[in-house]
Amino acid sequence: VVPTQRPAARRVLPEAPASDETPEAQAAQPDGIPSKPRSRGKVRPVAAPAVPHEGGPDDRYLREVRELHRARSALETDPETALTRARAGLKEFSDGALGQEWEGVVVLALYELDREDEAAERARAYLKRYPEGPFAARVRRAMQQR
């Protein structure tokens, strides 16, 4: 599931009370006192809080999640595309939150492409750095199957 950004809810505040009478009608009251304004019960929308601008931290994280999802989805059907996307993700999101996931996709794609030496080297580095990482079990299985 790919998270999406939901639009902020709009708040509604009551409209300022409005008088039923024109200024001329108010002035024409027998005692010279304008009648009390009555609320018509109308509401006016108030602008919602600002959503983070394009390129903000939330937008960047969501983009990283979406790209990682695309790379992972390609693992089974098109490992070359998965590898290309994962390497691009490692480069673009080098300071992102999902570095170990990107590296895991790279390792698994290399195994799928039968690039044994490169895959084994990266798998060892992955398991040393992320022994309990999200792809650790799959990387271990891939290493054992070779």
PDB file of C-alpha atoms in Angstrom:
ATOM      1  CA  VAL A   1       0.000   0.000   0.000  1.00  0.00           C
ATOM      2  CA  VAL A   2       1.391   3.351  -1.006  1.00  0.00           C
ATOM      3  CA  PRO A   3       0.545   6.193   1.368  1.00  0.00           C
ATOM      4  CA  THR A   4      -1.062   9.203  -0.168  1.00  0.00           C
ATOM      5  CA  GLN A   5      -1.420  12.663   1.143  1.00  0.00           C
ATOM      6  CA  ARG A   6      -4.968  13.488   2.144  1.00  0.00           C
ATOM      7  CA  PRO A   7      -6.310  17.001   1.655  1.00  0.00           C
ATOM      8  CA  ALA A   8      -6.716  18.985   4.834  1.00  0.00           C
ATOM      9  CA  ALA A   9     -10.248  19.276   6.172  1.00  0.00           C
ATOM     10  CA  ARG A  10     -11.994  22.600   5.734  1.00  0.00           C
ATOM     11  CA  ARG A  11     -13.289  24.295   8.839  1.00  0.00           C
ATOM     12  CA  VAL A  12     -16.499  26.258   8.697  1.00  0.00           C
ATOM     13  CA  LEU A  13     -17.216  29.229  10.940  1.00  0.00           C
ATOM     14  CA  PRO A  14     -20.509  31.074  11.305  1.00  0.00           C
ATOM     15  CA  GLU A  15     -20.928  34.197   9.228  1.00  0.00           C
ATOM     16  CA  ALA A  16     -20.996  37.531  10.978  1.00  0.00           C
ATOM     17  CA  PRO A  17     -24.545  38.516  11.934  1.00  0.00           C
ATOM     18  CA  ALA A  18     -26.349  40.426   9.248  1.00  0.00           C
ATOM     19  CA  SER A  19     -29.197  42.869   9.635  1.00  0.00           C
ATOM     20  CA  ASP A  20     -32.458  42.289   7.790  1.00  0.00           C
ATOM     21  CA  GLU A  21     -32.938  45.986   7.475  1.00  0.00           C
ATOM     22  CA  THR A  22     -31.249  48.571   5.315  1.00  0.00           C
ATOM     23  CA  PRO A  23     -29.646  51.577   7.034  1.00  0.00           C
ATOM     24  CA  GLU A  24     -32.634  53.702   5.937  1.00  0.00           C
ATOM     25  CA  ALA A  25     -35.111  51.289   7.520  1.00  0.00           C
ATOM     26  CA  GLN A  26     -33.096  51.200  10.735  1.00  0.00           C
ATOM     27  CA  ALA A  27     -33.085  54.985  10.937  1.00  0.00           C
ATOM     28  CA  ALA A  28     -36.863  55.060  10.410  1.00  0.00           C
ATOM     29  CA  GLN A  29     -37.630  53.148  13.640  1.00  0.00           C
ATOM     30  CA  PRO A  30     -40.099  55.093  15.768  1.00  0.00           C
ATOM     31  CA  ASP A  31     -37.708  55.404  18.724  1.00  0.00           C
ATOM     32  CA  GLY A  32     -34.669  55.999  16.490  1.00  0.00           C
ATOM     33  CA  ILE A  33     -32.960  52.838  17.762  1.00  0.00           C
ATOM     34  CA  PRO A  34     -32.112  50.317  15.052  1.00  0.00           C
ATOM     35  CA  SER A  35     -33.553  46.888  15.576  1.00  0.00           C
ATOM     36  CA  LYS A  36     -31.187  44.165  16.804  1.00  0.00           C
ATOM     37  CA  PRO A  37     -29.424  42.415  13.893  1.00  0.00           C
ATOM     38  CA  ARG A  38     -30.467  38.799  13.441  1.00  0.00           C
ATOM     39  CA  SER A  39     -28.222  35.962  12.330  1.00  0.00           C
ATOM     40  CA  ARG A  40     -29.370  34.231   9.187  1.00  0.00           C
ATOM     41  CA  GLY A  41     -27.525  31.064  10.156  1.00  0.00           C
ATOM     42  CA  LYS A  42     -25.300  31.184   7.106  1.00  0.00           C
ATOM     43  CA  VAL A  43     -21.771  29.863   7.280  1.00  0.00           C
ATOM     44  CA  ARG A  44     -18.724  30.893   5.369  1.00  0.00           C
ATOM     45  CA  PRO A  45     -15.767  28.629   4.608  1.00  0.00           C
ATOM     46  CA  VAL A  46     -12.425  29.348   6.207  1.00  0.00           C
ATOM     47  CA  ALA A  47      -9.219  28.498   4.380  1.00  0.00           C
ATOM     48  CA  ALA A  48      -7.697  25.179   5.417  1.00  0.00           C
ATOM     49  CA  PRO A  49      -4.210  25.102   6.913  1.00  0.00           C
ATOM     50  CA  ALA A  50      -1.450  25.145   4.362  1.00  0.00           C
ATOM     51  CA  VAL A  51      -0.341  21.788   2.964  1.00  0.00           C
ATOM     52  CA  PRO A  52       3.438  21.296   2.723  1.00  0.00           C
ATOM     53  CA  HIS A  53       4.657  22.776  -0.533  1.00  0.00           C
ATOM     54  CA  GLU A  54       5.981  20.667  -3.387  1.00  0.00           C
ATOM     55  CA  GLY A  55       9.410  19.404  -2.566  1.00  0.00           C
ATOM     56  CA  GLY A  56       8.883  19.556   1.185  1.00  0.00           C
ATOM     57  CA  PRO A  57       9.934  16.731   3.506  1.00  0.00           C
ATOM     58  CA  ASP A  58       6.528  14.994   3.396  1.00  0.00           C
ATOM     59  CA  ASP A  59       6.401  15.130  -0.399  1.00  0.00           C
ATOM     60  CA  ARG A  60       9.943  13.780  -0.695  1.00  0.00           C
ATOM     61  CA  TYR A  61       9.216  10.868   1.650  1.00  0.00           C
ATOM     62  CA  LEU A  62       6.028   9.949  -0.213  1.00  0.00           C
ATOM     63  CA  ARG A  63       7.903  10.068  -3.516  1.00  0.00           C
ATOM     64  CA  GLU A  64      10.597   7.797  -2.060  1.00  0.00           C
ATOM     65  CA  VAL A  65       7.970   5.297  -0.856  1.00  0.00           C
ATOM     66  CA  ARG A  66       6.265   5.260  -4.259  1.00  0.00           C
ATOM     67  CA  GLU A  67       9.530   4.750  -6.126  1.00  0.00           C
ATOM     68  CA  LEU A  68      10.596   1.974  -3.778  1.00  0.00           C
ATOM     69  CA  HIS A  69       7.235   0.286  -4.291  1.00  0.00           C
ATOM     70  CA  ARG A  70       7.756   0.410  -8.061  1.00  0.00           C
ATOM     71  CA  ALA A  71      11.226  -1.111  -7.732  1.00  0.00           C
ATOM     72  CA  ARG A  72      10.007  -3.888  -5.412  1.00  0.00           C
ATOM     73  CA  SER A  73       7.068  -4.657  -7.700  1.00  0.00           C
ATOM     74  CA  ALA A  74       9.429  -5.146 -10.627  1.00  0.00           C
ATOM     75  CA  LEU A  75      11.587  -7.707  -8.772  1.00  0.00           C
ATOM     76  CA  GLU A  76       9.497 -10.736  -9.779  1.00  0.00           C
ATOM     77  CA  THR A  77       8.698  -9.783 -13.368  1.00  0.00           C
ATOM     78  CA  ASP A  78      11.529  -7.525 -14.518  1.00  0.00           C
ATOM     79  CA  PRO A  79      14.643  -7.686 -12.310  1.00  0.00           C
ATOM     80  CA  GLU A  80      16.617  -5.448 -14.684  1.00  0.00           C
ATOM     81  CA  THR A  81      14.060  -2.658 -14.173  1.00  0.00           C
ATOM     82  CA  ALA A  82      14.056  -3.341 -10.430  1.00  0.00           C
ATOM     83  CA  LEU A  83      17.845  -3.009 -10.362  1.00  0.00           C
ATOM     84  CA  THR A  84      17.794   0.207 -12.393  1.00  0.00           C
ATOM     85  CA  ARG A  85      15.092   1.739 -10.198  1.00  0.00           C
ATOM     86  CA  ALA A  86      16.797   0.652  -6.969  1.00  0.00           C
ATOM     87  CA  ARG A  87      20.157   2.084  -7.997  1.00  0.00           C
ATOM     88  CA  ALA A  88      18.452   5.324  -9.015  1.00  0.00           C
ATOM     89  CA  GLY A  89      16.652   5.342  -5.667  1.00  0.00           C
ATOM     90  CA  LEU A  90      19.896   4.845  -3.751  1.00  0.00           C
ATOM     91  CA  LYS A  91      21.363   7.785  -5.594  1.00  0.00           C
ATOM     92  CA  GLU A  92      18.357  10.142  -5.459  1.00  0.00           C
ATOM     93  CA  PHE A  93      17.407   9.340  -1.874  1.00  0.00           C
ATOM     94  CA  SER A  94      20.892   8.837  -0.459  1.00  0.00           C
ATOM     95  CA  ASP A  95      19.828  10.646   2.707  1.00  0.00           C
ATOM     96  CA  GLY A  96      16.316   9.170   2.700  1.00  0.00           C
ATOM     97  CA  ALA A  97      14.605   6.996   5.268  1.00  0.00           C
ATOM     98  CA  LEU A  98      14.560   3.798   3.206  1.00  0.00           C
ATOM     99  CA  GLY A  99      18.215   3.154   2.395  1.00  0.00           C
ATOM    100  CA  GLN A 100      18.281  -0.447   3.605  1.00  0.00           C
ATOM    101  CA  GLU A 101      15.171  -1.260   1.557  1.00  0.00           C
ATOM    102  CA  TRP A 102      16.771   0.176  -1.583  1.00  0.00           C
ATOM    103  CA  GLU A 103      19.920  -1.866  -0.975  1.00  0.00           C
ATOM    104  CA  GLY A 104      17.854  -5.006  -0.365  1.00  0.00           C
ATOM    105  CA  VAL A 105      16.130  -4.602  -3.737  1.00  0.00           C
ATOM    106  CA  VAL A 106      19.528  -4.166  -5.410  1.00  0.00           C
ATOM    107  CA  VAL A 107      20.839  -7.400  -3.848  1.00  0.00           C
ATOM    108  CA  LEU A 108      17.739  -9.427  -4.768  1.00  0.00           C
ATOM    109  CA  ALA A 109      17.673  -8.055  -8.307  1.00  0.00           C
ATOM    110  CA  LEU A 110      21.329  -9.007  -8.783  1.00  0.00           C
ATOM    111  CA  TYR A 111      20.545 -12.573  -7.680  1.00  0.00           C
ATOM    112  CA  GLU A 112      17.558 -12.698 -10.047  1.00  0.00           C
ATOM    113  CA  LEU A 113      19.840 -11.597 -12.885  1.00  0.00           C
ATOM    114  CA  ASP A 114      22.356 -14.342 -11.986  1.00  0.00           C
ATOM    115  CA  ARG A 115      25.069 -11.804 -11.232  1.00  0.00           C
ATOM    116  CA  GLU A 116      26.339 -14.081  -8.468  1.00  0.00           C
ATOM    117  CA  ASP A 117      29.651 -12.456  -7.532  1.00  0.00           C
ATOM    118  CA  GLU A 118      28.280  -8.925  -7.276  1.00  0.00           C
ATOM    119  CA  ALA A 119      25.142 -10.166  -5.530  1.00  0.00           C
ATOM    120  CA  ALA A 120      27.082 -12.195  -2.956  1.00  0.00           C
ATOM    121  CA  GLU A 121      29.411  -9.306  -2.169  1.00  0.00           C
ATOM    122  CA  ARG A 122      26.525  -6.882  -1.673  1.00  0.00           C
ATOM    123  CA  ALA A 123      24.517  -9.485   0.255  1.00  0.00           C
ATOM    124  CA  ARG A 124      27.335  -9.946   2.775  1.00  0.00           C
ATOM    125  CA  ALA A 125      27.648  -6.176   3.200  1.00  0.00           C
ATOM    126  CA  TYR A 126      23.870  -5.853   3.555  1.00  0.00           C
ATOM    127  CA  LEU A 127      23.645  -8.551   6.234  1.00  0.00           C
ATOM    128  CA  LYS A 128      26.597  -7.133   8.118  1.00  0.00           C
ATOM    129  CA  ARG A 129      25.057  -3.664   8.165  1.00  0.00           C
ATOM    130  CA  TYR A 130      21.387  -4.684   8.519  1.00  0.00           C
ATOM    131  CA  PRO A 131      21.287  -8.165  10.095  1.00  0.00           C
ATOM    132  CA  GLU A 132      17.612  -7.717  10.999  1.00  0.00           C
ATOM    133  CA  GLY A 133      16.712  -5.480   8.057  1.00  0.00           C
ATOM    134  CA  PRO A 134      13.464  -5.771   6.141  1.00  0.00           C
ATOM    135  CA  PHE A 135      15.112  -7.832   3.387  1.00  0.00           C
ATOM    136  CA  ALA A 136      17.527  -9.806   5.577  1.00  0.00           C
ATOM    137  CA  ALA A 137      15.555 -13.067   5.479  1.00  0.00           C
ATOM    138  CA  ARG A 138      15.072 -12.888   1.699  1.00  0.00           C
ATOM    139  CA  VAL A 139      18.742 -12.059   1.158  1.00  0.00           C
ATOM    140  CA  ARG A 140      19.789 -15.055   3.293  1.00  0.00           C
ATOM    141  CA  ARG A 141      17.462 -17.365   1.311  1.00  0.00           C
ATOM    142  CA  ALA A 142      18.824 -16.022  -1.968  1.00  0.00           C
ATOM    143  CA  MET A 143      22.402 -16.659  -0.773  1.00  0.00           C
ATOM    144  CA  GLN A 144      21.575 -20.238   0.296  1.00  0.00           C
ATOM    145  CA  GLN A 145      19.883 -21.068  -2.999  1.00  0.00           C
ATOM    146  CA  ARG A 146      23.047 -20.254  -4.945  1.00  0.00           C
TER     147      ARG A 146
END
